[in-house]
Amino acid sequence: MREQDRSDDPAASGSPAPAAPNSPRPLSLALATLLALTGCGLTGPTTYDPDETAIEADRGEEFTLSVPSNASLGERWYVASPRPDRGVLRATGEDSENPGGDADGAGGGIQLFGFRAIGPGSTKIRLIHCPVGACVATGGDSATASPPPSAGSTAAPARSRPAYRTYTVTVT
């Protein structure tokens, strides 16, 4: 019987040498994979809280605005006029979460507004917060603040008046 050639020289076999255990090559490959997956949006859209009103996004990136809302008490947020520039930004949908449950008076929840960066530029997103009875629905998912009280009437307390939150989005 003939003995097979058992050369330990990787160059002799024509395949690259395996990386040494302490080599930076496996780490750099893992890092490159992570960066590629992050760039593809597999980690999910970035979520911005109400105090994060200056947003920078890359073209194609999706992000979400998260605002506190208690639907069981009649609170609701809407995208207000003027709407964001459609050449810069597009809405991708709305959702809400109520960790307190659906019972009346249950703990507060959040409303989520999704957007996708379309093209370079800057635009504003105006959200209006509507406590119960503070806004007039104008159809679809939009509303305006109720007319101001007439002269001589008592103004509503500040917590029951509509309020606006404006976000400035810059897409590169």
JSON list of C-alpha atoms in Angstrom, two decimals:
[
{"chain": "A", "resi": 1, "resn": "MET", "atom": "CA", "xyz": [0.00, 0.00, 0.00]},
{"chain": "A", "resi": 2, "resn": "ARG", "atom": "CA", "xyz": [1.01, 3.48, -0.79]},
{"chain": "A", "resi": 3, "resn": "GLU", "atom": "CA", "xyz": [1.03, 6.11, 1.91]},
{"chain": "A", "resi": 4, "resn": "GLN", "atom": "CA", "xyz": [-1.00, 9.23, 1.15]},
{"chain": "A", "resi": 5, "resn": "ASP", "atom": "CA", "xyz": [0.75, 12.58, 1.19]},
{"chain": "A", "resi": 6, "resn": "ARG", "atom": "CA", "xyz": [-0.12, 14.18, 4.54]},
{"chain": "A", "resi": 7, "resn": "SER", "atom": "CA", "xyz": [1.57, 17.52, 4.15]},
{"chain": "A", "resi": 8, "resn": "ASP", "atom": "CA", "xyz": [0.80, 20.07, 6.82]},
{"chain": "A", "resi": 9, "resn": "ASP", "atom": "CA", "xyz": [1.80, 22.88, 4.47]},
{"chain": "A", "resi": 10, "resn": "PRO", "atom": "CA", "xyz": [-1.40, 24.79, 3.49]},
{"chain": "A", "resi": 11, "resn": "ALA", "atom": "CA", "xyz": [0.33, 26.23, 0.42]},
{"chain": "A", "resi": 12, "resn": "ALA", "atom": "CA", "xyz": [0.82, 22.70, -0.87]},
{"chain": "A", "resi": 13, "resn": "SER", "atom": "CA", "xyz": [-2.92, 22.00, -0.73]},
{"chain": "A", "resi": 14, "resn": "GLY", "atom": "CA", "xyz": [-3.85, 25.24, -2.52]},
{"chain": "A", "resi": 15, "resn": "SER", "atom": "CA", "xyz": [-6.23, 26.47, 0.22]},
{"chain": "A", "resi": 16, "resn": "PRO", "atom": "CA", "xyz": [-5.61, 29.46, 2.48]},
{"chain": "A", "resi": 17, "resn": "ALA", "atom": "CA", "xyz": [-4.29, 28.87, 5.93]},
{"chain": "A", "resi": 18, "resn": "PRO", "atom": "CA", "xyz": [-6.87, 28.93, 8.69]},
{"chain": "A", "resi": 19, "resn": "ALA", "atom": "CA", "xyz": [-6.70, 32.04, 10.85]},
{"chain": "A", "resi": 20, "resn": "ALA", "atom": "CA", "xyz": [-4.80, 31.72, 14.06]},
{"chain": "A", "resi": 21, "resn": "PRO", "atom": "CA", "xyz": [-7.04, 31.80, 17.14]},
{"chain": "A", "resi": 22, "resn": "ASN", "atom": "CA", "xyz": [-5.74, 35.22, 18.20]},
{"chain": "A", "resi": 23, "resn": "SER", "atom": "CA", "xyz": [-5.77, 36.64, 14.69]},
{"chain": "A", "resi": 24, "resn": "PRO", "atom": "CA", "xyz": [-7.77, 39.86, 14.12]},
{"chain": "A", "resi": 25, "resn": "ARG", "atom": "CA", "xyz": [-9.23, 38.37, 10.92]},
{"chain": "A", "resi": 26, "resn": "PRO", "atom": "CA", "xyz": [-12.25, 36.57, 12.49]},
{"chain": "A", "resi": 27, "resn": "LEU", "atom": "CA", "xyz": [-13.04, 39.65, 14.56]},
{"chain": "A", "resi": 28, "resn": "SER", "atom": "CA", "xyz": [-12.89, 41.97, 11.55]},
{"chain": "A", "resi": 29, "resn": "LEU", "atom": "CA", "xyz": [-15.11, 39.60, 9.57]},
{"chain": "A", "resi": 30, "resn": "ALA", "atom": "CA", "xyz": [-17.65, 39.53, 12.40]},
{"chain": "A", "resi": 31, "resn": "LEU", "atom": "CA", "xyz": [-17.53, 43.33, 12.67]},
{"chain": "A", "resi": 32, "resn": "ALA", "atom": "CA", "xyz": [-18.00, 43.74, 8.91]},
{"chain": "A", "resi": 33, "resn": "THR", "atom": "CA", "xyz": [-21.00, 41.39, 9.02]},
{"chain": "A", "resi": 34, "resn": "LEU", "atom": "CA", "xyz": [-22.54, 43.30, 11.92]},
{"chain": "A", "resi": 35, "resn": "LEU", "atom": "CA", "xyz": [-22.06, 46.61, 10.12]},
{"chain": "A", "resi": 36, "resn": "ALA", "atom": "CA", "xyz": [-23.58, 45.20, 6.94]},
{"chain": "A", "resi": 37, "resn": "LEU", "atom": "CA", "xyz": [-26.62, 43.92, 8.82]},
{"chain": "A", "resi": 38, "resn": "THR", "atom": "CA", "xyz": [-27.05, 47.21, 10.67]},
{"chain": "A", "resi": 39, "resn": "GLY", "atom": "CA", "xyz": [-26.91, 49.12, 7.39]},
{"chain": "A", "resi": 40, "resn": "CYS", "atom": "CA", "xyz": [-29.64, 46.88, 5.98]},
{"chain": "A", "resi": 41, "resn": "GLY", "atom": "CA", "xyz": [-31.99, 47.81, 8.79]},
{"chain": "A", "resi": 42, "resn": "LEU", "atom": "CA", "xyz": [-32.11, 44.33, 10.30]},
{"chain": "A", "resi": 43, "resn": "THR", "atom": "CA", "xyz": [-31.71, 45.83, 13.75]},
{"chain": "A", "resi": 44, "resn": "GLY", "atom": "CA", "xyz": [-34.98, 47.74, 13.29]},
{"chain": "A", "resi": 45, "resn": "PRO", "atom": "CA", "xyz": [-35.72, 51.42, 12.97]},
{"chain": "A", "resi": 46, "resn": "THR", "atom": "CA", "xyz": [-34.33, 53.93, 15.43]},
{"chain": "A", "resi": 47, "resn": "THR", "atom": "CA", "xyz": [-36.93, 55.21, 17.89]},
{"chain": "A", "resi": 48, "resn": "TYR", "atom": "CA", "xyz": [-36.88, 58.83, 19.04]},
{"chain": "A", "resi": 49, "resn": "ASP", "atom": "CA", "xyz": [-38.46, 60.03, 22.28]},
{"chain": "A", "resi": 50, "resn": "PRO", "atom": "CA", "xyz": [-40.34, 63.36, 22.52]},
{"chain": "A", "resi": 51, "resn": "ASP", "atom": "CA", "xyz": [-37.27, 65.28, 23.70]},
{"chain": "A", "resi": 52, "resn": "GLU", "atom": "CA", "xyz": [-35.21, 64.17, 20.67]},
{"chain": "A", "resi": 53, "resn": "THR", "atom": "CA", "xyz": [-36.49, 66.69, 18.14]},
{"chain": "A", "resi": 54, "resn": "ALA", "atom": "CA", "xyz": [-33.41, 67.05, 15.87]},
{"chain": "A", "resi": 55, "resn": "ILE", "atom": "CA", "xyz": [-33.16, 63.91, 13.73]},
{"chain": "A", "resi": 56, "resn": "GLU", "atom": "CA", "xyz": [-30.52, 63.03, 11.14]},
{"chain": "A", "resi": 57, "resn": "ALA", "atom": "CA", "xyz": [-31.21, 60.12, 8.81]},
{"chain": "A", "resi": 58, "resn": "ASP", "atom": "CA", "xyz": [-29.62, 58.54, 5.78]},
{"chain": "A", "resi": 59, "resn": "ARG", "atom": "CA", "xyz": [-31.61, 58.08, 2.59]},
{"chain": "A", "resi": 60, "resn": "GLY", "atom": "CA", "xyz": [-33.64, 54.86, 2.88]},
{"chain": "A", "resi": 61, "resn": "GLU", "atom": "CA", "xyz": [-33.41, 54.76, 6.67]},
{"chain": "A", "resi": 62, "resn": "GLU", "atom": "CA", "xyz": [-36.57, 54.16, 8.69]},
{"chain": "A", "resi": 63, "resn": "PHE", "atom": "CA", "xyz": [-37.22, 55.66, 12.11]},
{"chain": "A", "resi": 64, "resn": "THR", "atom": "CA", "xyz": [-40.05, 55.94, 14.62]},
{"chain": "A", "resi": 65, "resn": "LEU", "atom": "CA", "xyz": [-41.31, 58.79, 16.80]},
{"chain": "A", "resi": 66, "resn": "SER", "atom": "CA", "xyz": [-42.57, 57.61, 20.19]},
{"chain": "A", "resi": 67, "resn": "VAL", "atom": "CA", "xyz": [-44.92, 59.85, 22.19]},
{"chain": "A", "resi": 68, "resn": "PRO", "atom": "CA", "xyz": [-46.77, 59.18, 25.45]},
{"chain": "A", "resi": 69, "resn": "SER", "atom": "CA", "xyz": [-50.50, 58.66, 25.04]},
{"chain": "A", "resi": 70, "resn": "ASN", "atom": "CA", "xyz": [-53.31, 57.31, 27.16]},
{"chain": "A", "resi": 71, "resn": "ALA", "atom": "CA", "xyz": [-56.00, 56.16, 24.74]},
{"chain": "A", "resi": 72, "resn": "SER", "atom": "CA", "xyz": [-58.20, 54.93, 27.58]},
{"chain": "A", "resi": 73, "resn": "LEU", "atom": "CA", "xyz": [-58.50, 58.58, 28.68]},
{"chain": "A", "resi": 74, "resn": "GLY", "atom": "CA", "xyz": [-59.20, 59.83, 25.15]},
{"chain": "A", "resi": 75, "resn": "GLU", "atom": "CA", "xyz": [-55.72, 61.16, 24.39]},
{"chain": "A", "resi": 76, "resn": "ARG", "atom": "CA", "xyz": [-54.46, 60.94, 20.82]},
{"chain": "A", "resi": 77, "resn": "TRP", "atom": "CA", "xyz": [-51.62, 62.33, 18.70]},
{"chain": "A", "resi": 78, "resn": "TYR", "atom": "CA", "xyz": [-51.94, 63.22, 15.01]},
{"chain": "A", "resi": 79, "resn": "VAL", "atom": "CA", "xyz": [-49.55, 64.42, 12.32]},
{"chain": "A", "resi": 80, "resn": "ALA", "atom": "CA", "xyz": [-50.50, 68.10, 11.92]},
{"chain": "A", "resi": 81, "resn": "SER", "atom": "CA", "xyz": [-50.31, 70.47, 8.99]},
{"chain": "A", "resi": 82, "resn": "PRO", "atom": "CA", "xyz": [-48.12, 71.37, 7.30]},
{"chain": "A", "resi": 83, "resn": "ARG", "atom": "CA", "xyz": [-47.19, 67.78, 6.52]},
{"chain": "A", "resi": 84, "resn": "PRO", "atom": "CA", "xyz": [-43.53, 66.74, 6.00]},
{"chain": "A", "resi": 85, "resn": "ASP", "atom": "CA", "xyz": [-42.06, 67.29, 2.51]},
{"chain": "A", "resi": 86, "resn": "ARG", "atom": "CA", "xyz": [-42.82, 64.05, 0.60]},
{"chain": "A", "resi": 87, "resn": "GLY", "atom": "CA", "xyz": [-39.61, 64.40, -1.39]},
{"chain": "A", "resi": 88, "resn": "VAL", "atom": "CA", "xyz": [-37.64, 64.10, 1.86]},
{"chain": "A", "resi": 89, "resn": "LEU", "atom": "CA", "xyz": [-39.78, 61.90, 4.11]},
{"chain": "A", "resi": 90, "resn": "ARG", "atom": "CA", "xyz": [-42.73, 59.50, 3.89]},
{"chain": "A", "resi": 91, "resn": "ALA", "atom": "CA", "xyz": [-44.94, 58.15, 6.65]},
{"chain": "A", "resi": 92, "resn": "THR", "atom": "CA", "xyz": [-44.85, 54.35, 6.97]},
{"chain": "A", "resi": 93, "resn": "GLY", "atom": "CA", "xyz": [-47.63, 53.93, 9.51]},
{"chain": "A", "resi": 94, "resn": "GLU", "atom": "CA", "xyz": [-48.83, 54.31, 13.06]},
{"chain": "A", "resi": 95, "resn": "ASP", "atom": "CA", "xyz": [-49.11, 51.97, 15.99]},
{"chain": "A", "resi": 96, "resn": "SER", "atom": "CA", "xyz": [-49.80, 52.18, 19.69]},
{"chain": "A", "resi": 97, "resn": "GLU", "atom": "CA", "xyz": [-48.81, 50.24, 22.75]},
{"chain": "A", "resi": 98, "resn": "ASN", "atom": "CA", "xyz": [-50.65, 50.23, 26.05]},
{"chain": "A", "resi": 99, "resn": "PRO", "atom": "CA", "xyz": [-48.67, 48.25, 28.61]},
{"chain": "A", "resi": 100, "resn": "GLY", "atom": "CA", "xyz": [-51.30, 49.02, 31.27]},
{"chain": "A", "resi": 101, "resn": "GLY", "atom": "CA", "xyz": [-54.01, 47.08, 29.46]},
{"chain": "A", "resi": 102, "resn": "ASP", "atom": "CA", "xyz": [-57.33, 48.12, 28.00]},
{"chain": "A", "resi": 103, "resn": "ALA", "atom": "CA", "xyz": [-59.17, 48.86, 31.25]},
{"chain": "A", "resi": 104, "resn": "ASP", "atom": "CA", "xyz": [-60.50, 52.37, 31.81]},
{"chain": "A", "resi": 105, "resn": "GLY", "atom": "CA", "xyz": [-57.91, 54.47, 33.59]},
{"chain": "A", "resi": 106, "resn": "ALA", "atom": "CA", "xyz": [-55.19, 51.91, 32.89]},
{"chain": "A", "resi": 107, "resn": "GLY", "atom": "CA", "xyz": [-51.59, 53.09, 32.82]},
{"chain": "A", "resi": 108, "resn": "GLY", "atom": "CA", "xyz": [-50.44, 55.31, 30.01]},
{"chain": "A", "resi": 109, "resn": "GLY", "atom": "CA", "xyz": [-49.24, 53.96, 26.71]},
{"chain": "A", "resi": 110, "resn": "ILE", "atom": "CA", "xyz": [-47.37, 55.26, 23.70]},
{"chain": "A", "resi": 111, "resn": "GLN", "atom": "CA", "xyz": [-48.17, 56.11, 20.11]},
{"chain": "A", "resi": 112, "resn": "LEU", "atom": "CA", "xyz": [-45.62, 55.32, 17.42]},
{"chain": "A", "resi": 113, "resn": "PHE", "atom": "CA", "xyz": [-45.28, 57.17, 14.10]},
{"chain": "A", "resi": 114, "resn": "GLY", "atom": "CA", "xyz": [-43.07, 55.52, 11.48]},
{"chain": "A", "resi": 115, "resn": "PHE", "atom": "CA", "xyz": [-41.21, 57.35, 8.70]},
{"chain": "A", "resi": 116, "resn": "ARG", "atom": "CA", "xyz": [-38.77, 56.54, 5.87]},
{"chain": "A", "resi": 117, "resn": "ALA", "atom": "CA", "xyz": [-36.12, 58.98, 4.64]},
{"chain": "A", "resi": 118, "resn": "ILE", "atom": "CA", "xyz": [-36.67, 59.36, 0.88]},
{"chain": "A", "resi": 119, "resn": "GLY", "atom": "CA", "xyz": [-34.30, 62.00, -0.41]},
{"chain": "A", "resi": 120, "resn": "PRO", "atom": "CA", "xyz": [-31.79, 64.61, 0.74]},
{"chain": "A", "resi": 121, "resn": "GLY", "atom": "CA", "xyz": [-33.08, 67.74, 2.41]},
{"chain": "A", "resi": 122, "resn": "SER", "atom": "CA", "xyz": [-34.67, 68.99, 5.59]},
{"chain": "A", "resi": 123, "resn": "THR", "atom": "CA", "xyz": [-38.31, 68.93, 6.66]},
{"chain": "A", "resi": 124, "resn": "LYS", "atom": "CA", "xyz": [-40.41, 69.24, 9.77]},
{"chain": "A", "resi": 125, "resn": "ILE", "atom": "CA", "xyz": [-42.85, 66.80, 11.35]},
{"chain": "A", "resi": 126, "resn": "ARG", "atom": "CA", "xyz": [-45.49, 68.48, 13.51]},
{"chain": "A", "resi": 127, "resn": "LEU", "atom": "CA", "xyz": [-47.46, 66.31, 15.89]},
{"chain": "A", "resi": 128, "resn": "ILE", "atom": "CA", "xyz": [-50.50, 67.63, 17.73]},
{"chain": "A", "resi": 129, "resn": "HIS", "atom": "CA", "xyz": [-51.40, 66.15, 21.10]},
{"chain": "A", "resi": 130, "resn": "CYS", "atom": "CA", "xyz": [-55.15, 66.05, 21.63]},
{"chain": "A", "resi": 131, "resn": "PRO", "atom": "CA", "xyz": [-56.51, 65.47, 25.12]},
{"chain": "A", "resi": 132, "resn": "VAL", "atom": "CA", "xyz": [-60.15, 64.37, 25.07]},
{"chain": "A", "resi": 133, "resn": "GLY", "atom": "CA", "xyz": [-62.33, 67.05, 23.45]},
{"chain": "A", "resi": 134, "resn": "ALA", "atom": "CA", "xyz": [-59.42, 69.36, 22.64]},
{"chain": "A", "resi": 135, "resn": "CYS", "atom": "CA", "xyz": [-59.27, 68.70, 18.88]},
{"chain": "A", "resi": 136, "resn": "VAL", "atom": "CA", "xyz": [-61.62, 68.50, 15.96]},
{"chain": "A", "resi": 137, "resn": "ALA", "atom": "CA", "xyz": [-61.11, 65.52, 13.64]},
{"chain": "A", "resi": 138, "resn": "THR", "atom": "CA", "xyz": [-60.65, 66.65, 10.03]},
{"chain": "A", "resi": 139, "resn": "GLY", "atom": "CA", "xyz": [-60.87, 63.19, 8.47]},
{"chain": "A", "resi": 140, "resn": "GLY", "atom": "CA", "xyz": [-58.51, 60.27, 8.25]},
{"chain": "A", "resi": 141, "resn": "ASP", "atom": "CA", "xyz": [-55.72, 60.49, 10.76]},
{"chain": "A", "resi": 142, "resn": "SER", "atom": "CA", "xyz": [-55.61, 64.25, 11.13]},
{"chain": "A", "resi": 143, "resn": "ALA", "atom": "CA", "xyz": [-57.07, 66.84, 13.46]},
{"chain": "A", "resi": 144, "resn": "THR", "atom": "CA", "xyz": [-56.82, 70.50, 14.29]},
{"chain": "A", "resi": 145, "resn": "ALA", "atom": "CA", "xyz": [-57.03, 72.26, 17.62]},
{"chain": "A", "resi": 146, "resn": "SER", "atom": "CA", "xyz": [-60.56, 73.16, 18.66]},
{"chain": "A", "resi": 147, "resn": "PRO", "atom": "CA", "xyz": [-61.48, 76.80, 18.16]},
{"chain": "A", "resi": 148, "resn": "PRO", "atom": "CA", "xyz": [-60.29, 79.01, 21.02]},
{"chain": "A", "resi": 149, "resn": "PRO", "atom": "CA", "xyz": [-62.91, 79.73, 23.69]},
{"chain": "A", "resi": 150, "resn": "SER", "atom": "CA", "xyz": [-65.09, 82.74, 23.06]},
{"chain": "A", "resi": 151, "resn": "ALA", "atom": "CA", "xyz": [-64.65, 85.99, 24.99]},
{"chain": "A", "resi": 152, "resn": "GLY", "atom": "CA", "xyz": [-65.97, 85.74, 28.50]},
{"chain": "A", "resi": 153, "resn": "SER", "atom": "CA", "xyz": [-65.68, 81.95, 28.71]},
{"chain": "A", "resi": 154, "resn": "THR", "atom": "CA", "xyz": [-63.27, 80.20, 30.99]},
{"chain": "A", "resi": 155, "resn": "ALA", "atom": "CA", "xyz": [-60.21, 78.83, 29.21]},
{"chain": "A", "resi": 156, "resn": "ALA", "atom": "CA", "xyz": [-59.45, 75.14, 29.60]},
{"chain": "A", "resi": 157, "resn": "PRO", "atom": "CA", "xyz": [-56.61, 74.20, 31.93]},
{"chain": "A", "resi": 158, "resn": "ALA", "atom": "CA", "xyz": [-53.25, 73.82, 30.17]},
{"chain": "A", "resi": 159, "resn": "ARG", "atom": "CA", "xyz": [-53.24, 70.01, 30.55]},
{"chain": "A", "resi": 160, "resn": "SER", "atom": "CA", "xyz": [-56.47, 69.74, 28.55]},
{"chain": "A", "resi": 161, "resn": "ARG", "atom": "CA", "xyz": [-55.41, 72.01, 25.68]},
{"chain": "A", "resi": 162, "resn": "PRO", "atom": "CA", "xyz": [-53.88, 70.72, 22.44]},
{"chain": "A", "resi": 163, "resn": "ALA", "atom": "CA", "xyz": [-50.11, 70.96, 22.24]},
{"chain": "A", "resi": 164, "resn": "TYR", "atom": "CA", "xyz": [-47.70, 70.69, 19.33]},
{"chain": "A", "resi": 165, "resn": "ARG", "atom": "CA", "xyz": [-44.35, 68.92, 19.13]},
{"chain": "A", "resi": 166, "resn": "THR", "atom": "CA", "xyz": [-42.13, 69.75, 16.13]},
{"chain": "A", "resi": 167, "resn": "TYR", "atom": "CA", "xyz": [-39.30, 67.52, 14.91]},
{"chain": "A", "resi": 168, "resn": "THR", "atom": "CA", "xyz": [-36.72, 68.69, 12.38]},
{"chain": "A", "resi": 169, "resn": "VAL", "atom": "CA", "xyz": [-35.47, 65.89, 10.13]},
{"chain": "A", "resi": 170, "resn": "THR", "atom": "CA", "xyz": [-32.38, 66.22, 7.95]},
{"chain": "A", "resi": 171, "resn": "VAL", "atom": "CA", "xyz": [-31.79, 63.48, 5.36]},
{"chain": "A", "resi": 172, "resn": "THR", "atom": "CA", "xyz": [-28.37, 63.02, 3.78]}
]
